[in-house]
Coordinates of C-alpha atoms in Angstrom, one line a residue:
M1462 CA 3.7 36.4 -11.8
N1463 CA 7.5 36.0 -12.0
G1464 CA 9.0 34.8 -8.7
S1465 CA 11.4 37.7 -8.6
R1466 CA 8.5 40.1 -8.6
H1467 CA 6.6 38.3 -5.9
E1468 CA 4.9 40.8 -3.6
A1469 CA 2.6 40.7 -0.7
T1470 CA 0.9 43.1 1.6
P1471 CA 2.5 43.5 5.1
P1472 CA 1.2 40.9 7.6
R1473 CA -1.2 42.1 10.3
G1474 CA 0.2 42.6 13.8
A1475 CA -0.5 40.0 16.4
V1476 CA -2.4 40.9 19.6
T1477 CA -0.5 40.0 22.8
V1478 CA -2.3 40.2 26.2
S1479 CA -1.4 39.4 29.8
L1480 CA -3.1 36.6 31.7
K1481 CA -5.0 39.2 33.8
D1482 CA -6.2 41.1 30.7
L1483 CA -7.4 37.8 29.1
E1484 CA -9.1 36.6 32.2
S1485 CA -11.0 39.9 32.7
G1486 CA -12.3 39.8 29.2
V1487 CA -10.6 42.8 27.7
N1488 CA -11.5 43.8 24.1
L1489 CA -8.9 42.1 21.9
R1490 CA -8.5 43.4 18.4
G1491 CA -6.3 42.5 15.4
L1492 CA -5.0 39.1 14.5
P1493 CA -5.1 37.2 17.8
C1494 CA -2.1 35.6 19.4
I1495 CA -3.8 33.8 22.3
S1496 CA -2.2 32.1 25.2
L1497 CA -3.2 28.5 25.4
M1498 CA -2.7 28.4 29.2
R1499 CA -5.0 31.4 29.5
I1500 CA -7.6 29.8 27.3
I1501 CA -7.6 26.7 29.5
S1502 CA -8.0 28.9 32.6
S1503 CA -11.1 30.6 31.1
R1504 CA -12.7 27.1 30.8
V1505 CA -15.4 28.2 28.3
L1506 CA -13.2 30.7 26.5
G1507 CA -15.4 33.5 27.8
S1508 CA -12.5 35.9 27.6
V1509 CA -11.9 35.3 23.9
N1510 CA -14.5 37.7 22.7
F1511 CA -16.5 37.6 19.5
E1512 CA -14.7 40.5 17.8
T1513 CA -11.5 38.6 18.1
L1514 CA -12.9 35.5 16.5
E1515 CA -14.4 37.6 13.7
E1516 CA -11.1 39.2 13.0
A1517 CA -9.5 35.8 12.9
F1518 CA -12.1 33.8 11.0
G1519 CA -14.8 36.2 9.8
P1520 CA -15.8 37.6 6.4
T1521 CA -12.8 40.1 6.1
S1522 CA -10.2 38.0 7.9
L1523 CA -7.2 35.9 6.9
G1524 CA -8.9 32.8 8.3
I1525 CA -6.1 32.0 10.7
I1526 CA -5.6 32.3 14.5
V1527 CA -2.2 31.9 16.3
V1528 CA -2.0 30.2 19.7
K1529 CA 1.1 30.8 21.9
D1530 CA 2.2 29.4 25.3
V1531 CA 1.5 25.8 24.2
P1532 CA 3.0 23.1 26.4
A1533 CA 6.7 23.1 26.8
R1534 CA 7.2 19.7 25.1
F1535 CA 5.8 21.1 21.9
S1536 CA 9.2 22.7 20.7
T1537 CA 11.1 19.4 21.2
L1538 CA 8.4 17.4 19.4
R1539 CA 8.2 19.8 16.6
Q1540 CA 12.0 19.9 15.9
K1541 CA 12.2 16.1 16.2
L1542 CA 9.3 15.3 13.9
L1543 CA 10.1 17.9 11.3
S1544 CA 13.7 16.7 11.2
Y1545 CA 12.3 13.2 10.5
A1546 CA 10.6 14.6 7.4
S1547 CA 14.1 15.1 5.8
F1548 CA 15.3 11.7 6.9
L1549 CA 12.1 10.1 5.5
A1550 CA 12.2 11.9 2.1
N1551 CA 15.8 10.9 1.6
L1552 CA 15.3 7.2 2.1
P1553 CA 16.1 4.9 -0.8
S1554 CA 13.3 4.5 -3.3
D1555 CA 12.6 0.9 -2.4
E1556 CA 12.1 1.9 1.2
L1557 CA 9.7 4.6 0.3
E1558 CA 7.8 2.3 -2.1
Y1559 CA 7.2 0.0 0.9
L1560 CA 5.6 2.9 2.8
T1561 CA 3.1 3.8 0.0
S1562 CA -0.5 2.8 -0.3
P1563 CA -1.9 2.9 -3.8
Q1564 CA -5.2 1.4 -2.6
A1565 CA -5.6 4.4 -0.3
K1566 CA -5.0 6.7 -3.2
Y1567 CA -1.6 7.6 -1.6
L1568 CA -3.4 9.4 1.2
V1569 CA -2.0 7.0 3.8
G1570 CA 1.8 6.7 4.2
W1571 CA 4.3 8.2 1.7
S1572 CA 3.1 10.2 -1.3
H1573 CA 5.1 11.9 -4.0
G1574 CA 4.0 13.0 -7.4
K1575 CA 0.6 11.5 -7.0
E1576 CA -1.3 14.8 -6.6
S1577 CA -2.0 17.7 -8.9
L1578 CA -0.2 20.9 -8.3
R1579 CA -2.6 22.5 -10.7
E1580 CA -4.4 21.3 -13.8
G1581 CA -2.0 19.4 -16.0
V1582 CA 0.9 19.7 -13.6
K1583 CA 2.0 17.0 -11.2
D1584 CA 3.0 18.0 -7.7
T1585 CA 6.7 16.9 -7.6
L1586 CA 8.3 19.6 -5.4
K1587 CA 6.9 18.1 -2.1
G1588 CA 6.5 14.8 -0.5
S1589 CA 3.9 13.9 2.2
Y1590 CA 3.5 11.4 4.9
Y1591 CA -0.2 10.9 5.7
V1592 CA -1.4 9.5 9.0
N1593 CA -5.0 8.8 10.2
C1594 CA -5.4 10.1 13.7
A1595 CA -8.0 7.6 15.0
F1596 CA -5.4 6.9 17.7
Y1597 CA -6.6 10.1 19.3
Q1598 CA -9.8 8.2 20.3
D1599 CA -8.2 4.8 20.8
S1600 CA -4.5 4.1 20.8
S1601 CA -5.1 0.6 19.3
L1602 CA -6.7 1.9 16.2
A1603 CA -4.8 2.1 12.9
G1604 CA -7.6 3.9 11.2
P1605 CA -11.3 4.7 11.5
P1606 CA -13.3 1.7 12.7
D1607 CA -16.4 2.6 10.5
A1608 CA -16.9 -0.1 7.9
S1609 CA -19.8 1.7 6.3
F1610 CA -17.6 3.4 3.8
P1611 CA -15.8 0.7 1.8
D1612 CA -15.4 3.1 -1.2
L1613 CA -13.3 5.6 0.8
P1614 CA -10.0 3.7 1.5
E1615 CA -8.2 7.1 1.6
Y1616 CA -9.9 7.6 5.0
T1617 CA -10.4 4.1 6.2
A1618 CA -7.2 2.3 5.3
P1619 CA -4.9 1.5 8.2
N1620 CA -1.8 3.6 8.9
I1621 CA 1.6 2.5 7.6
W1622 CA 4.6 3.1 9.8
P1623 CA 8.3 2.9 9.0
P1624 CA 10.1 0.0 10.9
E1625 CA 11.4 1.2 14.2
D1626 CA 15.0 0.3 13.3
L1627 CA 14.7 2.5 10.2
L1628 CA 13.2 5.6 11.8
P1629 CA 13.2 5.1 15.6
E1630 CA 10.5 6.9 17.6
F1631 CA 9.0 8.2 14.4
R1632 CA 5.5 6.9 15.3
A1633 CA 5.6 7.8 18.9
T1634 CA 6.7 11.4 18.1
F1635 CA 4.2 11.7 15.4
E1636 CA 1.3 10.6 17.6
E1637 CA 2.3 12.7 20.6
L1638 CA 2.6 15.9 18.6
C1639 CA -0.8 15.2 16.8
K1640 CA -2.5 14.7 20.1
L1641 CA -1.2 18.0 21.4
I1642 CA -2.4 19.8 18.3
I1643 CA -5.9 18.2 18.4
D1644 CA -6.2 19.0 22.1
T1645 CA -5.6 22.6 21.2
A1646 CA -8.0 22.5 18.3
V1647 CA -10.7 21.3 20.7
L1648 CA -10.3 24.6 22.6
V1649 CA -10.4 26.7 19.5
A1650 CA -13.5 24.8 18.4
R1651 CA -15.1 25.6 21.7
A1652 CA -14.6 29.3 21.2
C1653 CA -16.1 29.0 17.7
D1654 CA -19.1 27.3 19.2
R1655 CA -19.7 30.1 21.6
Y1656 CA -19.7 32.5 18.7
A1657 CA -22.0 30.4 16.5
Q1658 CA -24.5 29.8 19.3
E1659 CA -25.0 33.6 19.5
H1660 CA -25.0 34.4 15.8
I1661 CA -26.4 31.4 13.9
P1662 CA -30.1 30.4 14.4
D1663 CA -30.7 26.8 15.6
Y1664 CA -27.0 26.1 15.9
K1665 CA -26.4 23.1 18.0
R1666 CA -24.7 23.9 21.3
G1667 CA -21.1 22.5 21.4
Y1668 CA -21.4 21.1 17.8
L1669 CA -17.9 21.9 16.5
E1670 CA -16.1 21.0 19.7
R1671 CA -17.9 17.6 19.6
V1672 CA -16.9 17.1 16.0
V1673 CA -13.3 17.9 16.6
R1674 CA -13.1 16.0 19.9
T1675 CA -14.8 12.8 18.8
S1676 CA -13.6 12.5 15.2
F1677 CA -12.0 9.2 14.0
T1678 CA -11.3 10.9 10.6
T1679 CA -8.8 13.6 11.5
K1680 CA -5.8 13.3 9.2
A1681 CA -2.2 14.5 9.7
R1682 CA 0.2 15.4 6.9
L1683 CA 4.0 15.6 7.5
L1684 CA 5.3 17.7 4.6
H1685 CA 8.7 17.8 3.0
Y1686 CA 9.2 20.5 0.4
F1687 CA 12.1 19.6 -1.7
P1688 CA 14.7 22.2 -2.4
P1689 CA 13.7 24.5 -5.3
P1690 CA 15.2 23.7 -8.7
S1691 CA 18.5 25.3 -9.6
E1692 CA 18.4 28.5 -11.6
S1693 CA 18.9 26.7 -14.9
E1694 CA 16.1 24.2 -14.1
E1695 CA 13.8 27.1 -13.1
Q1696 CA 14.3 28.7 -16.5
S1697 CA 13.4 25.5 -18.4
D1698 CA 11.0 22.9 -17.0
A1699 CA 9.4 25.2 -14.4
S1700 CA 9.0 28.0 -16.9
K1701 CA 7.2 25.7 -19.4
A1702 CA 4.9 24.3 -16.7
N1703 CA 4.0 27.7 -15.4
G1704 CA 3.2 29.5 -18.6
G1705 CA 6.5 31.4 -18.8
D1706 CA 7.0 32.3 -15.2
S1707 CA 10.4 31.1 -14.0
V1708 CA 9.0 30.4 -10.5
A1709 CA 5.3 30.2 -9.9
N1710 CA 4.1 31.9 -6.8
D1711 CA 2.5 28.6 -5.6
S1712 CA 5.4 26.4 -6.8
W1713 CA 5.7 24.5 -3.5
C1714 CA 2.0 24.2 -2.8
A1715 CA -0.7 25.4 -5.2
T1716 CA -3.5 27.8 -4.2
H1717 CA -6.2 25.8 -2.4
L1718 CA -8.8 25.6 0.3
D1719 CA -8.6 23.0 3.1
H1720 CA -11.8 21.0 3.3
G1721 CA -11.8 20.1 7.0
C1722 CA -12.9 22.1 10.0
L1723 CA -9.7 23.5 11.6
T1724 CA -6.2 22.9 10.2
G1725 CA -3.5 22.9 12.9
L1726 CA -0.2 24.1 11.6
T1727 CA 3.3 24.2 13.0
S1728 CA 5.8 26.7 11.8
A1729 CA 8.2 25.5 9.1
L1730 CA 11.7 24.1 9.7
Y1731 CA 14.2 25.1 6.9
I1732 CA 17.1 22.7 6.5
D1733 CA 20.1 23.1 4.2
E1734 CA 20.3 19.6 2.7
S1735 CA 23.2 20.6 0.4
K1736 CA 25.5 20.7 3.4
S1737 CA 24.4 17.6 5.2
L1738 CA 22.1 15.3 3.3
P1739 CA 20.3 13.4 6.1
T1740 CA 21.0 9.8 5.1
S1741 CA 24.4 8.9 6.5
S1742 CA 23.2 8.1 10.1
L1743 CA 20.2 6.0 9.1
G1744 CA 20.6 2.5 10.5
D1745 CA 23.4 3.3 12.9
S1746 CA 22.9 1.6 16.2
K1747 CA 24.0 2.5 19.7
E1748 CA 25.2 -0.3 22.0
G1749 CA 23.1 -2.8 20.1
G1750 CA 19.9 -0.9 20.6
P1751 CA 17.7 0.8 18.1
A1752 CA 19.1 3.2 15.5
T1753 CA 19.6 6.8 16.6
L1754 CA 19.1 9.8 14.4
P1755 CA 21.1 13.0 15.2
P1756 CA 19.2 16.3 15.4
L1757 CA 19.4 18.2 12.2
Q1758 CA 20.8 21.6 12.0
Y1759 CA 18.2 24.1 10.8
L1760 CA 18.1 27.7 9.7
T1761 CA 16.4 30.2 11.9
A1762 CA 14.6 31.6 8.8
S1763 CA 14.3 31.1 5.1
P1764 CA 17.2 32.6 3.1
D1765 CA 14.7 34.0 0.6
P1766 CA 12.2 36.1 2.6
A1767 CA 9.7 35.6 -0.2
A1768 CA 9.4 31.9 0.6
G1769 CA 6.6 30.7 2.8
L1770 CA 2.9 30.5 3.5
Y1771 CA 0.6 33.1 1.8
I1772 CA -3.1 33.7 2.4
R1773 CA -5.4 35.5 -0.1
S1774 CA -8.0 37.4 1.9
R1775 CA -11.6 38.1 0.9
T1776 CA -10.6 41.6 0.1
G1777 CA -8.2 40.4 -2.6
S1778 CA -4.9 41.2 -0.8
T1779 CA -2.2 38.6 -0.4
T1780 CA -0.4 38.3 3.0
K1781 CA 2.6 36.3 3.9
V1782 CA 2.0 34.7 7.3
S1783 CA 4.8 33.6 9.6
I1784 CA 4.0 31.3 12.5
P1785 CA 6.4 31.7 15.5
A1786 CA 8.4 28.5 16.1
D1787 CA 6.9 28.1 19.6
C1788 CA 3.3 28.6 18.5
L1789 CA 0.6 26.8 16.7
A1790 CA -1.8 28.2 14.1
F1791 CA -5.2 27.1 13.0
Q1792 CA -6.8 27.8 9.6
T1793 CA -10.4 27.6 8.7
G1794 CA -11.6 24.9 6.3
E1795 CA -14.6 24.4 4.0
S1796 CA -16.4 22.1 6.4
L1797 CA -16.2 24.9 9.1
E1798 CA -17.6 27.3 6.6
K1799 CA -20.5 25.0 5.9
I1800 CA -21.1 24.3 9.6
T1801 CA -21.1 28.0 10.4
R1802 CA -23.2 28.8 7.3
G1803 CA -20.6 31.1 6.0
R1804 CA -19.9 33.2 9.1
F1805 CA -16.4 31.7 9.3
Q1806 CA -15.0 31.2 5.8
A1807 CA -12.2 29.1 4.4
V1808 CA -9.5 31.1 2.6
P1809 CA -7.3 30.3 -0.3
H1810 CA -3.6 29.9 0.6
Y1811 CA -0.4 28.6 -1.0
V1812 CA 3.3 28.1 -0.3
H1813 CA 5.9 29.9 -2.4
S1814 CA 9.3 28.2 -2.7
G1815 CA 11.4 31.3 -3.2
S1816 CA 14.2 31.1 -5.8
A1817 CA 17.5 29.2 -5.9
K1818 CA 19.2 32.4 -7.0
N1819 CA 18.0 34.1 -3.8
G1820 CA 19.7 31.6 -1.5
M1821 CA 17.2 28.7 -1.6
E1822 CA 19.3 26.2 -3.5
G1823 CA 19.6 23.1 -1.4
I1824 CA 17.1 24.4 1.2
A1825 CA 14.2 22.1 2.2
R1826 CA 11.1 23.2 4.1
N1827 CA 9.4 20.8 6.6
T1828 CA 6.1 21.3 8.4
L1829 CA 3.1 19.4 9.8
A1830 CA -0.6 20.0 9.1
V1831 CA -3.3 18.3 11.1
F1832 CA -6.7 18.5 9.4
T1833 CA -9.4 18.1 12.0
Q1834 CA -12.3 16.6 10.1
P1835 CA -15.8 15.4 10.8
N1836 CA -16.5 11.7 10.9
L1837 CA -17.5 10.4 7.5
G1838 CA -21.2 10.1 8.3
E1839 CA -21.4 13.6 9.9
I1840 CA -23.7 16.1 8.2
V1841 CA -21.7 19.2 7.3
D1842 CA -24.5 20.9 5.3
P1843 CA -27.9 20.5 7.0
E1844 CA -29.7 22.3 4.2
E1845 CA -28.4 19.9 1.5
G1846 CA -28.0 16.9 3.8
L1847 CA -24.4 16.6 2.7
T1848 CA -22.2 14.3 4.7
F1849 CA -18.5 14.8 5.1
A1850 CA -17.9 11.5 3.1
D1851 CA -19.8 12.9 0.1
F1852 CA -18.1 16.3 0.3
A1853 CA -14.6 14.8 0.7
K1854 CA -14.9 12.2 -2.1
G1855 CA -15.3 14.9 -4.8
I1856 CA -12.3 16.9 -3.5
V1857 CA -10.0 13.9 -3.3
G1858 CA -10.9 12.7 -6.8
K1859 CA -10.2 16.2 -8.2
N1860 CA -6.7 16.4 -6.6
T1861 CA -5.5 12.9 -7.3
V1862 CA -3.4 12.2 -10.4
T1863 CA -4.9 9.4 -12.4

């Protein structure tokens, strides 16, 4: 489909409830927008009823739930880390090369052009910085401690961090935001467990919460979507690559399923890099101390309303989903689908870049995804005895450019 003809069904409305309503267990309907503080107050998520979860994750859902009223520090952490994505992506090539890990199949540290957008097409319109989140279990860990999987360096290789004088506080900010997101994912998992215990025969009590809470394999991906090609480039290289379409719908991120349990997502930060390329202040020092990076000016919304995250529902409709800046969202992954025996299903989704001629020239998009995943030896399909290591190995091999 041509980018100028990009269409989507209107997004579903979000449900907003008061603390009193949520605590009393009112019947919530529609795509939920649930207060984190109220979830915590309910302790076992008893006030998030099953109909709400089915409409968020069930057979006819969009496979996404939005959580509002997250801790106040979230907004600062989000803006700071997502700004770092632009600084990072604009580092000199030799600095970026130092931050790559070929032995980890470019799934630790910096990765650009090493994954497939679709068959026969390299993914060059976004760069990623991958981090293993074993620090959630033990701050001294640079990666999962399990030595039983030497053939999976993409999961077991230690993290790579930029030098502090190059990107000051990058690591500390990254880790703190990931911890906040995983803490929230644990609460969402607890709600899913309550549902599964009532609807799935022989489901182990608290299984998903345990998986999310105790995983050494959760992985974070800081994403920098490079500005879309200029109009002339769209009509040449992109057109050839996309079978004649000037801008493919999934030009920034191809249609795919996440393969973990729950994917935590921040809303995107749009930055006009044509006005202020974020490189000039790198390395500047303040009173002999570490380098300081100025906060980047960002846009309140994408100039092209067609740009952003789209979800293809089980009913065949395509919906653009916008996550509020002060909220988190959680999407279902294939491991959760297997764990819940299909009651909660992963959904195809993609990211559309919009078009340079519609105001996107020079506009970059930054976001963070945290993939909560089972430990490598965890059984995700009891019927087949499939471990997460076996499951993930095939997916990584398919997506990596050889």
